[in-house]
Short mmCIF file of C-alpha atoms in Angstrom, two decimals:
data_model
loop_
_atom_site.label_atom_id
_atom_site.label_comp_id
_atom_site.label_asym_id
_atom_site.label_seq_id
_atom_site.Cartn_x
_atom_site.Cartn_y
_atom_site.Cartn_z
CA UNK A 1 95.95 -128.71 220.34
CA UNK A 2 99.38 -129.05 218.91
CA UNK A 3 98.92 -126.87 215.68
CA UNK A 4 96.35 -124.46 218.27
CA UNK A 5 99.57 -124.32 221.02
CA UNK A 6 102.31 -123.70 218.87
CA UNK A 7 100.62 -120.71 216.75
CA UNK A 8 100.52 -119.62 219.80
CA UNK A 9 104.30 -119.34 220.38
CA UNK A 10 104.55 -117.78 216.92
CA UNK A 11 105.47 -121.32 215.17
CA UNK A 12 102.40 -122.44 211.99
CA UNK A 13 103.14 -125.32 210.53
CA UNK A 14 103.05 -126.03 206.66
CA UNK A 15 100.97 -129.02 205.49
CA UNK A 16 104.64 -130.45 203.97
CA UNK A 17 105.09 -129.94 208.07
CA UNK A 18 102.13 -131.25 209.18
CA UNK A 19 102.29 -134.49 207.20
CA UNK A 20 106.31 -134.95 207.99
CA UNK A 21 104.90 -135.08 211.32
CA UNK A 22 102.11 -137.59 211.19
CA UNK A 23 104.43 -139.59 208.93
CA UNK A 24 107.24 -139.62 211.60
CA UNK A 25 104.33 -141.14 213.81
CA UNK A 26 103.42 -143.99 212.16
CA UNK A 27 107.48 -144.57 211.11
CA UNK A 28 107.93 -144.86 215.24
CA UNK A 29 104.75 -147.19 215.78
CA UNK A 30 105.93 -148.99 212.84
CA UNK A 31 109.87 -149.60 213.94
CA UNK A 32 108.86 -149.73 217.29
CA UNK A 33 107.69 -153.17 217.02
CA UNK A 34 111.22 -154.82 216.17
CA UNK A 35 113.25 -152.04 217.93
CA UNK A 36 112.40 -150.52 221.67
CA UNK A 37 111.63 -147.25 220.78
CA UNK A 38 109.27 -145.72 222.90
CA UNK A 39 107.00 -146.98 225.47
CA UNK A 40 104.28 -143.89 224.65
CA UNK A 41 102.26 -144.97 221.00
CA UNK A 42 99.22 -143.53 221.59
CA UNK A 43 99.13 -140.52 218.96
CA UNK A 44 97.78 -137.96 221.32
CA UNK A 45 100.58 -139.04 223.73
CA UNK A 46 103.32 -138.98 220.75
CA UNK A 47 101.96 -135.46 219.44
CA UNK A 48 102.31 -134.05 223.71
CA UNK A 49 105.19 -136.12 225.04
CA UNK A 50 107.47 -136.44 222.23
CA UNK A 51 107.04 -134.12 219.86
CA UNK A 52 105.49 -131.04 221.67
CA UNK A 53 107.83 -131.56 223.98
CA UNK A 54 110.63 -131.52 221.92
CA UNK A 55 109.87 -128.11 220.32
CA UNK A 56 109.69 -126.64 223.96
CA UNK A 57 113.31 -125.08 223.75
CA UNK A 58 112.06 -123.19 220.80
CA UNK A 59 110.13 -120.96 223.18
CA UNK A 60 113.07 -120.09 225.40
CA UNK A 61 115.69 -119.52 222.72
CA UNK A 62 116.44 -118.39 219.30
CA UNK A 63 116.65 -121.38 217.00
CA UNK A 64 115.95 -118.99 213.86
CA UNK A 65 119.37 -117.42 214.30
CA UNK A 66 121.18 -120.74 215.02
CA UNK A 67 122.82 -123.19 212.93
CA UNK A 68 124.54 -126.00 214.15
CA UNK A 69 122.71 -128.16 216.86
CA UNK A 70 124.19 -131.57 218.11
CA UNK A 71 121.55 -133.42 220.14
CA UNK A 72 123.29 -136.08 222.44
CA UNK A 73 121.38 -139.54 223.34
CA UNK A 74 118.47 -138.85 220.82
CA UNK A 75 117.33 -141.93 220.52
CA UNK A 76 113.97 -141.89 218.52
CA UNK A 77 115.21 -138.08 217.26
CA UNK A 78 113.67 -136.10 220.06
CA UNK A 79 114.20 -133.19 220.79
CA UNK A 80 116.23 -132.74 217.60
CA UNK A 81 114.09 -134.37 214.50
CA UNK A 82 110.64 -132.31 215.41
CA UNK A 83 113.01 -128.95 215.75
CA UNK A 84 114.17 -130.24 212.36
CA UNK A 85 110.94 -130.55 211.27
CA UNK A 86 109.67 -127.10 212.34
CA UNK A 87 113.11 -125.12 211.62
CA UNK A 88 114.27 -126.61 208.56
CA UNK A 89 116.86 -124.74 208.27
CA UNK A 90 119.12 -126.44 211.13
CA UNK A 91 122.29 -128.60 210.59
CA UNK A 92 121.32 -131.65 212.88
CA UNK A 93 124.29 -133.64 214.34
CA UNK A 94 122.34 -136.68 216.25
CA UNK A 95 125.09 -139.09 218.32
CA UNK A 96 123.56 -142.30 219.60
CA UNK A 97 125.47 -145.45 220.95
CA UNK A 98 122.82 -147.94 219.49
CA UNK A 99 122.89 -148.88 216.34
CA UNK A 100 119.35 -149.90 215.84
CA UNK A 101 117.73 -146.13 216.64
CA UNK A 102 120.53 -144.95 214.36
CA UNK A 103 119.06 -147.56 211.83
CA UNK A 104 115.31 -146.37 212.48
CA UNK A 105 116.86 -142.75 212.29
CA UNK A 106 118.57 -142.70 209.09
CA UNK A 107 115.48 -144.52 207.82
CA UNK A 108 113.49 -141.60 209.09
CA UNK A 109 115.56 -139.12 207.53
CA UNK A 110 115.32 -140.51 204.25
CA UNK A 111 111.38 -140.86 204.53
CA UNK A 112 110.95 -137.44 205.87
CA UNK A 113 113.32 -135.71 203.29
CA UNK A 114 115.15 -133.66 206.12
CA UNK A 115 118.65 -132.35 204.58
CA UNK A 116 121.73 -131.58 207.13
CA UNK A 117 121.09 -134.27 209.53
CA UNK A 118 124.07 -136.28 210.49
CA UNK A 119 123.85 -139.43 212.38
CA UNK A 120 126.73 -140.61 214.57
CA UNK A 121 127.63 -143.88 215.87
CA UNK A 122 128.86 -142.97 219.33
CA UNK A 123 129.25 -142.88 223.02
CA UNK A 124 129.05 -139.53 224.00
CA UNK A 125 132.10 -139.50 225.90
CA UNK A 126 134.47 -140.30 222.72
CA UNK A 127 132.41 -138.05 220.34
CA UNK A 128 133.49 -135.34 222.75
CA UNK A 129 136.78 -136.23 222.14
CA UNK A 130 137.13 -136.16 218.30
CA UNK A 131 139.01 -133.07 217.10
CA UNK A 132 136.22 -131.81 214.44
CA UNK A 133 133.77 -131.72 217.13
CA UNK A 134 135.35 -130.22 219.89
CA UNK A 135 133.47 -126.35 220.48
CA UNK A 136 131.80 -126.88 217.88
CA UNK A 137 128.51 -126.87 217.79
CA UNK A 138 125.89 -123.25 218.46
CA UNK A 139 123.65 -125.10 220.68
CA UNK A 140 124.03 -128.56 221.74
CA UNK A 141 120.93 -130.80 223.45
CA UNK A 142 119.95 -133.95 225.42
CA UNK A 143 116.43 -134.90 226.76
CA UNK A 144 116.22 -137.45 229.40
CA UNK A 145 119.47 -138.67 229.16
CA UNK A 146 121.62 -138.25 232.43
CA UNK A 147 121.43 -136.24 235.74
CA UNK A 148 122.91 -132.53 235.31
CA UNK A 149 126.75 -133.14 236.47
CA UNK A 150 126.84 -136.19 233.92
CA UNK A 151 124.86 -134.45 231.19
CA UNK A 152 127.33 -131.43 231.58
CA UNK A 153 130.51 -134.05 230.33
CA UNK A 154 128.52 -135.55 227.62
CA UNK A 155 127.50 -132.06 226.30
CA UNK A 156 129.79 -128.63 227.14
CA UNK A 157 133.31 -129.90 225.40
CA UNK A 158 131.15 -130.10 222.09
CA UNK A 159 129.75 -126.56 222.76
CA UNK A 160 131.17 -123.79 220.86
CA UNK A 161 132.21 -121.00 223.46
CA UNK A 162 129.45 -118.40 222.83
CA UNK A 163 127.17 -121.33 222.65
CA UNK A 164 124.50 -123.01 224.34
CA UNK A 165 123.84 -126.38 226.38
CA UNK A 166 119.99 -126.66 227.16
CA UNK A 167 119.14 -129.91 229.46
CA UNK A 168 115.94 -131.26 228.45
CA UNK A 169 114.47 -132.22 232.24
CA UNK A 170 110.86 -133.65 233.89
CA UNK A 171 110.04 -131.63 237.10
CA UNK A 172 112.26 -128.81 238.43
CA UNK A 173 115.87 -130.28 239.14
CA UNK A 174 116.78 -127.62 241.67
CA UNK A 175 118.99 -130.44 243.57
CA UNK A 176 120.55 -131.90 240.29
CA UNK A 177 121.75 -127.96 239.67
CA UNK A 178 123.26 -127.86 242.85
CA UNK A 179 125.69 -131.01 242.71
CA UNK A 180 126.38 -130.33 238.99
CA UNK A 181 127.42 -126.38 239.97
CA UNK A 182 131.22 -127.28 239.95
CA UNK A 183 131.09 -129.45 237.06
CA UNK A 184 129.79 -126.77 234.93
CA UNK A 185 132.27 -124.73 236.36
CA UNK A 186 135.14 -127.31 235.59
CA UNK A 187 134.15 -128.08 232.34
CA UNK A 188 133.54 -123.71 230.86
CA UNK A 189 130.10 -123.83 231.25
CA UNK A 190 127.79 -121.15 232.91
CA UNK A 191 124.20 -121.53 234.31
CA UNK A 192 121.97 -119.19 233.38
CA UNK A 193 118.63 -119.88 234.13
CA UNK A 194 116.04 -122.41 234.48
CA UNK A 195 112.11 -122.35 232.51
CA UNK A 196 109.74 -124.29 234.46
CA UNK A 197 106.45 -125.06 232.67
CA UNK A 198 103.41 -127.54 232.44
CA UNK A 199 102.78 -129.85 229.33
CA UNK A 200 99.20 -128.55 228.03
CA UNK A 201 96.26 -131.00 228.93
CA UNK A 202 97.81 -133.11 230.94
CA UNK A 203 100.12 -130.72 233.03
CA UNK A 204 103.06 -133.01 233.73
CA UNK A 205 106.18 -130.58 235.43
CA UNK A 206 108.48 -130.00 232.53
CA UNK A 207 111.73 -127.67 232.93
CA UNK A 208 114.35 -126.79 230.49
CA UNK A 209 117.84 -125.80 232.14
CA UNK A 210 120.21 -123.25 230.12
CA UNK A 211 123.79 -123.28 230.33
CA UNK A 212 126.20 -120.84 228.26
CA UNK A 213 129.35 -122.47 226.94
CA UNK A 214 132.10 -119.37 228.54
CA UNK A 215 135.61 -120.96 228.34
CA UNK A 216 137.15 -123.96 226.61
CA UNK A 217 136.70 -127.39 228.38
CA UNK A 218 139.66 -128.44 229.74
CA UNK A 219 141.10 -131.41 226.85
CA UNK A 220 140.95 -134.50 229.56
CA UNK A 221 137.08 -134.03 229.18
CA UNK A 222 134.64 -135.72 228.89
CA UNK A 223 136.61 -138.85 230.21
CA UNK A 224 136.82 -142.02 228.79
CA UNK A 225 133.40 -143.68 228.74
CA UNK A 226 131.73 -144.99 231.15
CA UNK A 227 133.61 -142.98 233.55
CA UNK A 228 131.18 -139.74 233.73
CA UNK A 229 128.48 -141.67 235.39
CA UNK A 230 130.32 -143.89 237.64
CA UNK A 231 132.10 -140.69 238.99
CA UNK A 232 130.47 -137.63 238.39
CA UNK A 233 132.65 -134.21 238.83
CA UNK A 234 131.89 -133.52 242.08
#
């Protein structure tokens, strides 16, 4: 099914690609005994809900004419390590605020033999504040990691203007869109549209939200951390 379903969308795999993949399976059952990693282990699960899942964006926007894509909160490497995997040309920047899925990360990196992937020790909220990574990233992602007005403060000052925020989401977040309208606003970002879709087999409600970076953030964002999720821009 996974091979079968992305053909489909114009993505074959390699067998280097193939076994990067089943090797990055048995790297997360294997770490994910000593560090919480994911709850899922079942492969069939893994292959659908993690790494399927992850390529998703793929089928709603260019990644073979992007290159720099910083994925926020990526804690076992999804979305950004099976996009990796299937568009090897990408320069990955992942920022995580726990050390030990950094740990299993740059251990995966190493095993997989995946080149441009940087790994970042970070709260999102002070990442977005260095001056090398302000605007400047083509595409910038985050997959269950905060509600839309939040996500937006973690993710748009670290967007290049030009560039694109896609929120990784379960089922359709219609009312999320609605109280995070004026912090997209606030912060230079645009909605443009919303992809809702079914997993395959299984059908779980899936939906990918696409903002365009049109403005600079203003510099007091994102705020210091912590503050974002306490009080969202409302």
């Amino acid at each position: 099914m996974f091979i079968e379903t992305l053909q489909k969308e114009g993505i074959t795999l390699t067998d280097q690609q193939l076994a990067q993949f089943d090797m990055y399976f048995q790297l997360l059952i294997e770490w994910n005994e000593k560090v919480n990693l994911t709850a899922i282990t079942d492969k069939e699960e893994v292959y659908l809900k993690h790494f399927f899942d992850s390529i998703t964006p793929s089928f709603y926007y260019d990644l073979q004419h992007t290159t720099t894509v910083c994925d926020i909160g990526a804690g076992a490497g999804f979305p950004s390590i099976p996009l990796k995997i299937c568009f090897p040309h990408l320069h990955i920047t992942i920022v995580d605020s726990l050390k030990k899925r950094l740990t299993f990360l740059e251990n995966l990196v190493t095993e997989l033999q995946l080149e441009h992937v940087e790994l970042v020790h970070a709260r999102a909220e002070d990442f977005g504040q260095r001056k090398e990574a302000r605007g400047h990233f083509d595409l910038v992602t985050a997959r269950a990691v905060a509600r839309m007005s939040v996500l937006s403060e973690y993710c748009l000052p670290v967007c290049k203007t030009g560039g694109t925020f896609l929120a990784l989401k379960g089922a359709s977040s219609t009312e999320e869109l609605t109280a995070a309208k004026k912090a997209i606003e606030i912060l230079g970002g645009e909605f443009v549209e919303e992809h809702a879709f079914l997993l395959p087999i299984e059908e779980s409600e899936r939906s990918i939200i696409v903002t365009n970076k049109v403005k600079n953030t203003p510099k007091k964002y994102p705020r210091k951390a912590g503050t974002p999720a306490k009080s969202p821009i409302s």
